[in-house]
Protein backbone atom coordinates (compact mmCIF):
# COMPACT_ATOMS: atom_id res chain seq x y z
CA UNK A 1 0.00 0.00 0.00
CA UNK A 2 1.21 3.52 -0.82
CA UNK A 3 2.44 5.64 2.08
CA UNK A 4 4.13 8.98 2.52
CA UNK A 5 7.93 9.08 2.46
CA UNK A 6 10.71 11.53 3.23
CA UNK A 7 13.36 11.91 0.53
CA UNK A 8 16.49 13.88 -0.25
CA UNK A 9 16.90 15.24 -3.77
CA UNK A 10 20.23 16.09 -5.38
CA UNK A 11 19.21 18.23 -8.34
CA UNK A 12 21.45 19.64 -11.09
CA UNK A 13 21.08 23.42 -11.20
CA UNK A 14 22.53 25.44 -14.08
CA UNK A 15 21.50 29.00 -14.94
CA UNK A 16 22.26 28.76 -18.67
CA UNK A 17 24.07 26.91 -21.45
CA UNK A 18 27.39 28.59 -20.72
CA UNK A 19 27.07 28.76 -16.92
CA UNK A 20 28.78 26.30 -14.62
CA UNK A 21 26.29 23.93 -13.04
CA UNK A 22 26.29 22.15 -9.68
CA UNK A 23 24.13 19.85 -7.59
CA UNK A 24 21.89 21.37 -4.93
CA UNK A 25 20.33 19.32 -2.16
CA UNK A 26 16.70 19.59 -1.10
CA UNK A 27 14.68 17.72 1.53
CA UNK A 28 11.05 16.78 0.82
CA UNK A 29 8.81 15.40 3.55
CA UNK A 30 5.50 13.53 3.34
CA UNK A 31 5.76 12.75 -0.37
CA UNK A 32 2.90 10.49 -1.44
CA UNK A 33 4.16 7.30 -3.06
CA UNK A 34 1.05 7.50 -5.22
CA UNK A 35 2.31 10.67 -6.90
CA UNK A 36 4.24 10.61 -10.14
CA UNK A 37 7.88 11.68 -10.30
CA UNK A 38 6.93 14.92 -12.07
CA UNK A 39 4.22 15.66 -9.48
CA UNK A 40 6.92 15.26 -6.84
CA UNK A 41 9.00 17.85 -8.73
CA UNK A 42 5.93 20.13 -8.83
CA UNK A 43 5.77 19.88 -5.02
CA UNK A 44 9.49 20.69 -4.80
CA UNK A 45 8.96 23.77 -6.98
CA UNK A 46 6.02 24.96 -4.84
CA UNK A 47 8.27 24.60 -1.81
CA UNK A 48 11.08 26.55 -3.50
CA UNK A 49 8.70 29.33 -4.62
CA UNK A 50 7.29 29.61 -1.08
CA UNK A 51 10.86 29.99 0.17
CA UNK A 52 11.49 32.77 -2.37
CA UNK A 53 13.88 30.60 -4.42
CA UNK A 54 14.06 29.84 -8.15
CA UNK A 55 12.01 26.76 -9.13
CA UNK A 56 13.77 23.93 -10.96
CA UNK A 57 13.31 24.08 -14.74
CA UNK A 58 12.37 20.74 -16.30
CA UNK A 59 10.67 19.69 -19.54
CA UNK A 60 7.30 17.95 -19.77
CA UNK A 61 4.16 18.11 -21.85
CA UNK A 62 1.79 15.14 -22.14
CA UNK A 63 2.69 13.39 -18.85
CA UNK A 64 1.35 10.23 -20.52
CA UNK A 65 4.47 8.73 -22.11
CA UNK A 66 3.68 10.10 -25.57
CA UNK A 67 5.56 13.33 -26.28
CA UNK A 68 9.11 12.41 -25.22
CA UNK A 69 9.70 15.72 -23.44
CA UNK A 70 10.44 14.51 -19.90
CA UNK A 71 14.15 13.93 -20.35
CA UNK A 72 15.64 13.32 -16.90
CA UNK A 73 18.56 11.21 -15.74
CA UNK A 74 17.44 9.70 -12.41
CA UNK A 75 19.88 7.77 -10.22
CA UNK A 76 22.11 7.17 -13.23
CA UNK A 77 19.38 6.01 -15.63
CA UNK A 78 17.60 7.94 -18.38
CA UNK A 79 13.91 7.99 -17.35
CA UNK A 80 14.81 6.44 -13.98
CA UNK A 81 15.23 2.93 -12.62
CA UNK A 82 12.12 1.32 -14.17
CA UNK A 83 12.26 -0.23 -17.64
CA UNK A 84 9.96 0.62 -20.55
CA UNK A 85 8.57 3.80 -18.99
CA UNK A 86 9.18 7.51 -19.40
CA UNK A 87 9.96 9.81 -16.47
CA UNK A 88 6.34 11.00 -16.39
CA UNK A 89 5.17 7.39 -15.97
CA UNK A 90 7.55 6.76 -13.07
CA UNK A 91 5.90 6.80 -9.63
CA UNK A 92 7.27 7.57 -6.20
CA UNK A 93 6.36 4.08 -4.95
CA UNK A 94 9.53 3.02 -6.80
CA UNK A 95 11.53 4.85 -4.09
CA UNK A 96 12.01 4.13 -0.39
CA UNK A 97 11.62 6.25 2.74
CA UNK A 98 14.91 8.06 3.47
CA UNK A 99 16.26 7.55 -0.08
CA UNK A 100 18.49 10.08 -1.85
CA UNK A 101 17.50 10.61 -5.49
CA UNK A 102 19.94 12.21 -7.93
CA UNK A 103 18.37 14.08 -10.87
CA UNK A 104 20.40 15.31 -13.83
CA UNK A 105 19.68 16.52 -17.38
CA UNK A 106 20.62 14.39 -20.41
CA UNK A 107 24.43 14.35 -20.62
CA UNK A 108 25.16 14.32 -24.34
CA UNK A 109 27.04 16.63 -26.69
CA UNK A 110 24.00 16.56 -29.00
CA UNK A 111 21.69 17.92 -26.26
CA UNK A 112 23.18 21.07 -24.65
CA UNK A 113 21.67 22.15 -21.33
CA UNK A 114 19.33 25.16 -21.64
CA UNK A 115 18.70 25.56 -17.91
CA UNK A 116 18.70 23.18 -14.92
CA UNK A 117 17.18 19.91 -16.17
CA UNK A 118 16.02 21.17 -19.56
CA UNK A 119 18.10 20.34 -22.62
CA UNK A 120 17.89 21.43 -26.25
CA UNK A 121 16.72 18.42 -28.27
CA UNK A 122 16.20 20.21 -31.60
CA UNK A 123 19.03 18.10 -33.04
CA UNK A 124 16.54 15.22 -33.32
CA UNK A 125 14.01 17.52 -35.04
CA UNK A 126 16.68 18.49 -37.57
CA UNK A 127 17.37 14.82 -38.34
CA UNK A 128 13.64 14.21 -38.85
CA UNK A 129 13.40 17.27 -41.12
CA UNK A 130 16.10 16.04 -43.52
CA UNK A 131 14.27 12.70 -43.68
CA UNK A 132 11.83 14.56 -45.89
CA UNK A 133 8.54 13.39 -47.29
CA UNK A 134 6.76 10.25 -48.48
CA UNK A 135 5.40 10.30 -52.05
CA UNK A 136 1.72 9.41 -52.37
CA UNK A 137 -0.61 9.55 -55.34
CA UNK A 138 -3.21 12.26 -55.07
CA UNK A 139 -6.87 11.57 -55.78
CA UNK A 140 -9.62 9.79 -53.93
CA UNK A 141 -9.11 7.87 -50.72
CA UNK A 142 -7.54 4.51 -51.70
CA UNK A 143 -9.12 1.27 -50.61
CA UNK A 144 -7.62 0.11 -47.32
CA UNK A 145 -6.40 -3.14 -48.87
CA UNK A 146 -5.13 -1.66 -52.14
CA UNK A 147 -1.51 -2.13 -51.06
CA UNK A 148 -1.12 -5.49 -49.29
CA UNK A 149 1.45 -5.39 -46.49
CA UNK A 150 2.58 -8.57 -44.69
CA UNK A 151 1.48 -8.57 -41.04
CA UNK A 152 5.08 -9.08 -39.88
CA UNK A 153 6.27 -5.95 -41.74
CA UNK A 154 3.29 -3.91 -40.50
CA UNK A 155 4.05 -4.95 -36.90
CA UNK A 156 7.76 -4.12 -37.23
CA UNK A 157 6.94 -0.73 -38.77
CA UNK A 158 4.48 0.03 -35.95
CA UNK A 159 7.07 -1.00 -33.34
CA UNK A 160 9.65 1.34 -34.91
CA UNK A 161 7.05 4.14 -35.13
CA UNK A 162 6.52 3.99 -31.37
CA UNK A 163 9.80 5.92 -30.87
CA UNK A 164 8.87 9.21 -29.20
CA UNK A 165 12.15 11.02 -29.93
CA UNK A 166 12.96 11.46 -26.25
CA UNK A 167 16.74 11.22 -26.65
CA UNK A 168 17.35 8.63 -23.94
CA UNK A 169 19.22 6.46 -26.45
CA UNK A 170 21.89 9.08 -27.14
CA UNK A 171 22.00 10.09 -23.47
CA UNK A 172 22.57 6.46 -22.40
CA UNK A 173 25.27 5.80 -24.99
CA UNK A 174 28.92 6.27 -24.01
CA UNK A 175 29.53 7.43 -27.61
CA UNK A 176 26.54 9.78 -27.62
CA UNK A 177 25.19 7.88 -30.62
CA UNK A 178 21.73 8.62 -31.99
CA UNK A 179 21.63 5.43 -34.06
CA UNK A 180 18.65 3.86 -32.26
CA UNK A 181 16.50 6.94 -32.87
CA UNK A 182 17.59 7.35 -36.51
CA UNK A 183 17.18 3.63 -37.19
CA UNK A 184 13.64 3.67 -35.79
CA UNK A 185 12.69 6.65 -37.94
CA UNK A 186 14.24 5.12 -41.08
CA UNK A 187 12.73 1.69 -40.37
CA UNK A 188 9.16 2.85 -39.82
CA UNK A 189 9.10 3.95 -43.47
CA UNK A 190 11.60 1.57 -45.08
CA UNK A 191 9.53 -1.43 -43.98
CA UNK A 192 6.44 -0.21 -45.85
CA UNK A 193 5.93 0.01 -49.64
CA UNK A 194 4.86 3.65 -49.27
CA UNK A 195 8.29 4.50 -47.83
CA UNK A 196 10.35 2.76 -50.49
CA UNK A 197 10.30 5.57 -53.09
CA UNK A 198 12.54 7.93 -51.10
CA UNK A 199 14.21 5.24 -48.94
CA UNK A 200 17.74 5.64 -50.32
CA UNK A 201 17.74 9.43 -50.16
CA UNK A 202 16.19 9.37 -46.68
CA UNK A 203 18.75 6.97 -45.17
CA UNK A 204 21.73 8.91 -46.55
CA UNK A 205 20.36 12.32 -45.53
CA UNK A 206 19.46 11.30 -41.96
CA UNK A 207 22.81 9.58 -41.35
CA UNK A 208 24.69 12.58 -42.77
CA UNK A 209 22.74 15.01 -40.55
CA UNK A 210 23.28 12.80 -37.48
CA UNK A 211 27.06 12.87 -38.12
CA UNK A 212 27.04 16.62 -38.83
CA UNK A 213 25.29 17.36 -35.51
CA UNK A 214 28.03 15.62 -33.55
CA UNK A 215 26.39 12.37 -32.48
CA UNK A 216 28.90 9.54 -32.04
CA UNK A 217 29.24 6.15 -33.70
CA UNK A 218 27.48 2.98 -32.60
CA UNK A 219 29.76 0.34 -31.07
CA UNK A 220 26.98 -2.12 -30.19
CA UNK A 221 26.98 -1.65 -26.42
CA UNK A 222 23.14 -1.85 -26.53
CA UNK A 223 22.82 0.70 -23.70
CA UNK A 224 20.30 2.52 -25.91
CA UNK A 225 18.04 -0.53 -26.16
CA UNK A 226 18.31 -1.15 -22.39
CA UNK A 227 17.20 2.40 -21.54
CA UNK A 228 14.68 3.08 -24.32
CA UNK A 229 11.24 3.68 -22.75
CA UNK A 230 9.54 2.32 -25.88
CA UNK A 231 11.60 -0.89 -26.20
CA UNK A 232 12.94 0.02 -29.65
CA UNK A 233 15.07 -2.92 -30.76
CA UNK A 234 18.68 -2.62 -31.97
CA UNK A 235 17.63 -4.81 -34.91
CA UNK A 236 16.50 -1.47 -36.35
CA UNK A 237 20.16 -0.36 -36.32
CA UNK A 238 21.07 -3.40 -38.43
CA UNK A 239 18.26 -2.43 -40.83
CA UNK A 240 19.53 1.17 -40.99
CA UNK A 241 23.03 -0.09 -41.82
CA UNK A 242 21.60 -2.26 -44.61
CA UNK A 243 19.50 0.65 -45.95
CA UNK A 244 22.52 2.97 -45.87
CA UNK A 245 24.90 0.53 -47.61
CA UNK A 246 22.23 -0.26 -50.23
CA UNK A 247 21.75 3.48 -50.86
CA UNK A 248 25.48 4.04 -51.25
CA UNK A 249 25.79 1.10 -53.66
CA UNK A 250 22.95 2.56 -55.71
CA UNK A 251 24.99 5.75 -56.10
S1 LIG B 1 14.74 5.12 -29.75
FE1 LIG B 1 13.83 5.02 -27.68
S2 LIG B 1 15.26 6.19 -26.40
FE2 LIG B 1 15.68 6.76 -28.53
S3 LIG B 1 14.44 8.57 -28.94
FE3 LIG B 1 13.21 6.79 -29.57
S4 LIG B 1 11.98 6.28 -27.76
FE4 LIG B 1 13.61 7.62 -27.02
S1 LIG C 1 5.82 14.31 -20.51
FE1 LIG C 1 5.33 13.44 -22.46
S2 LIG C 1 6.43 11.56 -22.48
FE2 LIG C 1 6.74 12.33 -20.47
Short mmCIF file of N, CA and C in Angstrom, two decimals, residues 63-127:
data_model
loop_
_atom_site.label_atom_id
_atom_site.label_comp_id
_atom_site.label_asym_id
_atom_site.label_seq_id
_atom_site.Cartn_x
_atom_site.Cartn_y
_atom_site.Cartn_z
N UNK A 63 2.69 14.16 -20.10
CA UNK A 63 2.69 13.39 -18.85
C UNK A 63 1.96 12.06 -19.03
N UNK A 64 2.00 11.51 -20.23
CA UNK A 64 1.35 10.23 -20.52
C UNK A 64 2.27 9.29 -21.31
N UNK A 65 3.55 9.61 -21.39
CA UNK A 65 4.47 8.73 -22.11
C UNK A 65 4.39 8.84 -23.62
N UNK A 66 3.90 9.97 -24.12
CA UNK A 66 3.68 10.10 -25.57
C UNK A 66 4.64 11.09 -26.23
N UNK A 67 4.88 12.23 -25.58
CA UNK A 67 5.56 13.33 -26.28
C UNK A 67 7.08 13.25 -26.26
N UNK A 68 7.66 12.55 -25.30
CA UNK A 68 9.11 12.41 -25.22
C UNK A 68 9.83 13.61 -24.63
N UNK A 69 9.08 14.49 -23.97
CA UNK A 69 9.70 15.72 -23.44
C UNK A 69 10.43 15.52 -22.11
N UNK A 70 9.96 14.59 -21.30
CA UNK A 70 10.44 14.51 -19.90
C UNK A 70 11.79 13.81 -19.80
N UNK A 71 12.82 14.53 -20.22
CA UNK A 71 14.15 13.93 -20.35
C UNK A 71 14.99 14.12 -19.08
N UNK A 72 14.86 13.21 -18.14
CA UNK A 72 15.64 13.32 -16.90
C UNK A 72 16.48 12.06 -16.67
N UNK A 73 17.67 12.29 -16.16
CA UNK A 73 18.56 11.21 -15.74
C UNK A 73 18.34 11.03 -14.24
N UNK A 74 17.80 9.89 -13.82
CA UNK A 74 17.44 9.70 -12.41
C UNK A 74 18.24 8.52 -11.83
N UNK A 75 19.00 8.79 -10.82
CA UNK A 75 19.88 7.77 -10.22
C UNK A 75 20.68 7.01 -11.28
N UNK A 76 21.22 7.76 -12.23
CA UNK A 76 22.11 7.17 -13.23
C UNK A 76 21.43 6.51 -14.41
N UNK A 77 20.09 6.62 -14.50
CA UNK A 77 19.38 6.01 -15.63
C UNK A 77 18.52 7.05 -16.33
N UNK A 78 18.56 7.10 -17.68
CA UNK A 78 17.60 7.94 -18.38
C UNK A 78 16.18 7.44 -18.09
N UNK A 79 15.30 8.32 -17.71
CA UNK A 79 13.91 7.99 -17.35
C UNK A 79 13.81 7.17 -16.06
N UNK A 80 14.90 7.08 -15.30
CA UNK A 80 14.81 6.44 -13.98
C UNK A 80 15.03 4.95 -13.98
N UNK A 81 14.86 4.33 -12.80
CA UNK A 81 15.23 2.93 -12.62
C UNK A 81 14.29 1.90 -13.25
N UNK A 82 13.04 2.28 -13.57
CA UNK A 82 12.12 1.32 -14.17
C UNK A 82 12.44 1.14 -15.66
N UNK A 83 12.06 -0.01 -16.20
CA UNK A 83 12.26 -0.23 -17.64
C UNK A 83 10.96 0.05 -18.39
N UNK A 84 11.09 0.44 -19.63
CA UNK A 84 9.96 0.62 -20.55
C UNK A 84 8.98 1.70 -20.11
N UNK A 85 9.44 2.67 -19.34
CA UNK A 85 8.57 3.80 -18.99
C UNK A 85 9.34 5.11 -19.13
N UNK A 86 8.59 6.18 -19.38
CA UNK A 86 9.18 7.51 -19.40
C UNK A 86 9.18 8.08 -17.98
N UNK A 87 9.90 9.18 -17.80
CA UNK A 87 9.96 9.81 -16.47
C UNK A 87 8.57 10.14 -15.95
N UNK A 88 7.68 10.60 -16.85
CA UNK A 88 6.34 11.00 -16.39
C UNK A 88 5.49 9.80 -15.96
N UNK A 89 5.91 8.60 -16.36
CA UNK A 89 5.17 7.39 -15.97
C UNK A 89 5.77 6.73 -14.73
N UNK A 90 6.88 7.29 -14.26
CA UNK A 90 7.55 6.76 -13.07
C UNK A 90 6.81 7.27 -11.82
N UNK A 91 6.61 6.39 -10.85
CA UNK A 91 5.90 6.80 -9.63
C UNK A 91 6.79 6.72 -8.40
N UNK A 92 6.44 7.47 -7.39
CA UNK A 92 7.27 7.57 -6.20
C UNK A 92 7.26 6.29 -5.38
N UNK A 93 6.34 5.36 -5.68
CA UNK A 93 6.36 4.08 -4.95
C UNK A 93 7.59 3.27 -5.34
N UNK A 94 8.28 3.70 -6.38
CA UNK A 94 9.53 3.02 -6.80
C UNK A 94 10.68 3.38 -5.85
N UNK A 95 10.46 4.38 -4.97
CA UNK A 95 11.53 4.85 -4.09
C UNK A 95 11.17 4.57 -2.63
N UNK A 96 12.21 4.50 -1.79
CA UNK A 96 12.01 4.13 -0.39
C UNK A 96 12.11 5.35 0.53
N UNK A 97 11.52 5.20 1.71
CA UNK A 97 11.62 6.25 2.74
C UNK A 97 13.10 6.47 3.07
N UNK A 98 13.52 7.73 3.12
CA UNK A 98 14.91 8.06 3.47
C UNK A 98 15.87 8.02 2.28
N UNK A 99 15.38 7.69 1.09
CA UNK A 99 16.26 7.55 -0.08
C UNK A 99 16.75 8.90 -0.61
N UNK A 100 17.97 8.90 -1.14
CA UNK A 100 18.49 10.08 -1.85
C UNK A 100 18.36 9.82 -3.34
N UNK A 101 17.74 10.77 -4.04
CA UNK A 101 17.50 10.61 -5.49
C UNK A 101 18.29 11.70 -6.22
N UNK A 102 19.12 11.26 -7.16
CA UNK A 102 19.94 12.21 -7.93
C UNK A 102 19.29 12.46 -9.29
N UNK A 103 19.07 13.73 -9.62
CA UNK A 103 18.37 14.08 -10.87
C UNK A 103 19.27 14.99 -11.71
N UNK A 104 19.54 14.55 -12.92
CA UNK A 104 20.40 15.31 -13.83
C UNK A 104 19.70 15.47 -15.19
N UNK A 105 20.18 16.43 -16.00
CA UNK A 105 19.68 16.52 -17.38
C UNK A 105 20.37 15.46 -18.24
N UNK A 106 19.89 15.25 -19.47
CA UNK A 106 20.62 14.39 -20.41
C UNK A 106 22.05 14.90 -20.48
N UNK A 107 23.01 13.98 -20.46
CA UNK A 107 24.43 14.35 -20.62
C UNK A 107 24.87 13.87 -22.00
N UNK A 108 24.76 14.72 -23.00
CA UNK A 108 25.16 14.32 -24.34
C UNK A 108 25.53 15.57 -25.13
N UNK A 109 26.60 15.47 -25.91
CA UNK A 109 27.04 16.63 -26.69
C UNK A 109 25.94 17.13 -27.62
N UNK A 110 25.08 16.19 -28.07
CA UNK A 110 24.00 16.56 -29.00
C UNK A 110 22.86 17.30 -28.34
N UNK A 111 22.81 17.29 -26.99
CA UNK A 111 21.69 17.92 -26.26
C UNK A 111 22.23 18.91 -25.22
N UNK A 112 22.64 20.11 -25.63
CA UNK A 112 23.18 21.07 -24.65
C UNK A 112 22.13 21.50 -23.63
N UNK A 113 22.58 21.73 -22.40
CA UNK A 113 21.67 22.15 -21.33
C UNK A 113 21.19 23.59 -21.61
N UNK A 114 19.88 23.80 -21.51
CA UNK A 114 19.33 25.16 -21.64
C UNK A 114 19.31 25.81 -20.26
N UNK A 115 18.74 25.09 -19.30
CA UNK A 115 18.70 25.56 -17.91
C UNK A 115 18.32 24.38 -17.01
N UNK A 116 18.97 24.26 -15.89
CA UNK A 116 18.70 23.18 -14.92
C UNK A 116 18.60 21.81 -15.60
N UNK A 117 17.38 21.26 -15.64
CA UNK A 117 17.18 19.91 -16.17
C UNK A 117 16.66 19.90 -17.60
N UNK A 118 16.55 21.08 -18.19
CA UNK A 118 16.02 21.17 -19.56
C UNK A 118 17.16 21.21 -20.57
N UNK A 119 17.07 20.35 -21.57
CA UNK A 119 18.10 20.34 -22.62
C UNK A 119 17.47 20.70 -23.97
N UNK A 120 18.33 21.09 -24.90
CA UNK A 120 17.89 21.43 -26.25
C UNK A 120 17.94 20.15 -27.10
N UNK A 121 16.77 19.65 -27.49
CA UNK A 121 16.72 18.42 -28.27
C UNK A 121 16.35 18.68 -29.72
N UNK A 122 16.57 19.91 -30.20
CA UNK A 122 16.20 20.21 -31.60
C UNK A 122 17.06 19.44 -32.59
N UNK A 123 18.20 18.89 -32.13
CA UNK A 123 19.03 18.10 -33.04
C UNK A 123 18.21 16.95 -33.63
N UNK A 124 17.36 16.33 -32.81
CA UNK A 124 16.54 15.22 -33.32
C UNK A 124 15.50 15.74 -34.32
N UNK A 125 14.97 16.93 -34.08
CA UNK A 125 14.01 17.52 -35.04
C UNK A 125 14.69 17.76 -36.39
N UNK A 126 15.96 18.21 -36.32
CA UNK A 126 16.68 18.49 -37.57
C UNK A 126 16.90 17.20 -38.36
N UNK A 127 17.18 16.11 -37.65
CA UNK A 127 17.37 14.82 -38.34
C UNK A 127 16.07 14.38 -39.00
#
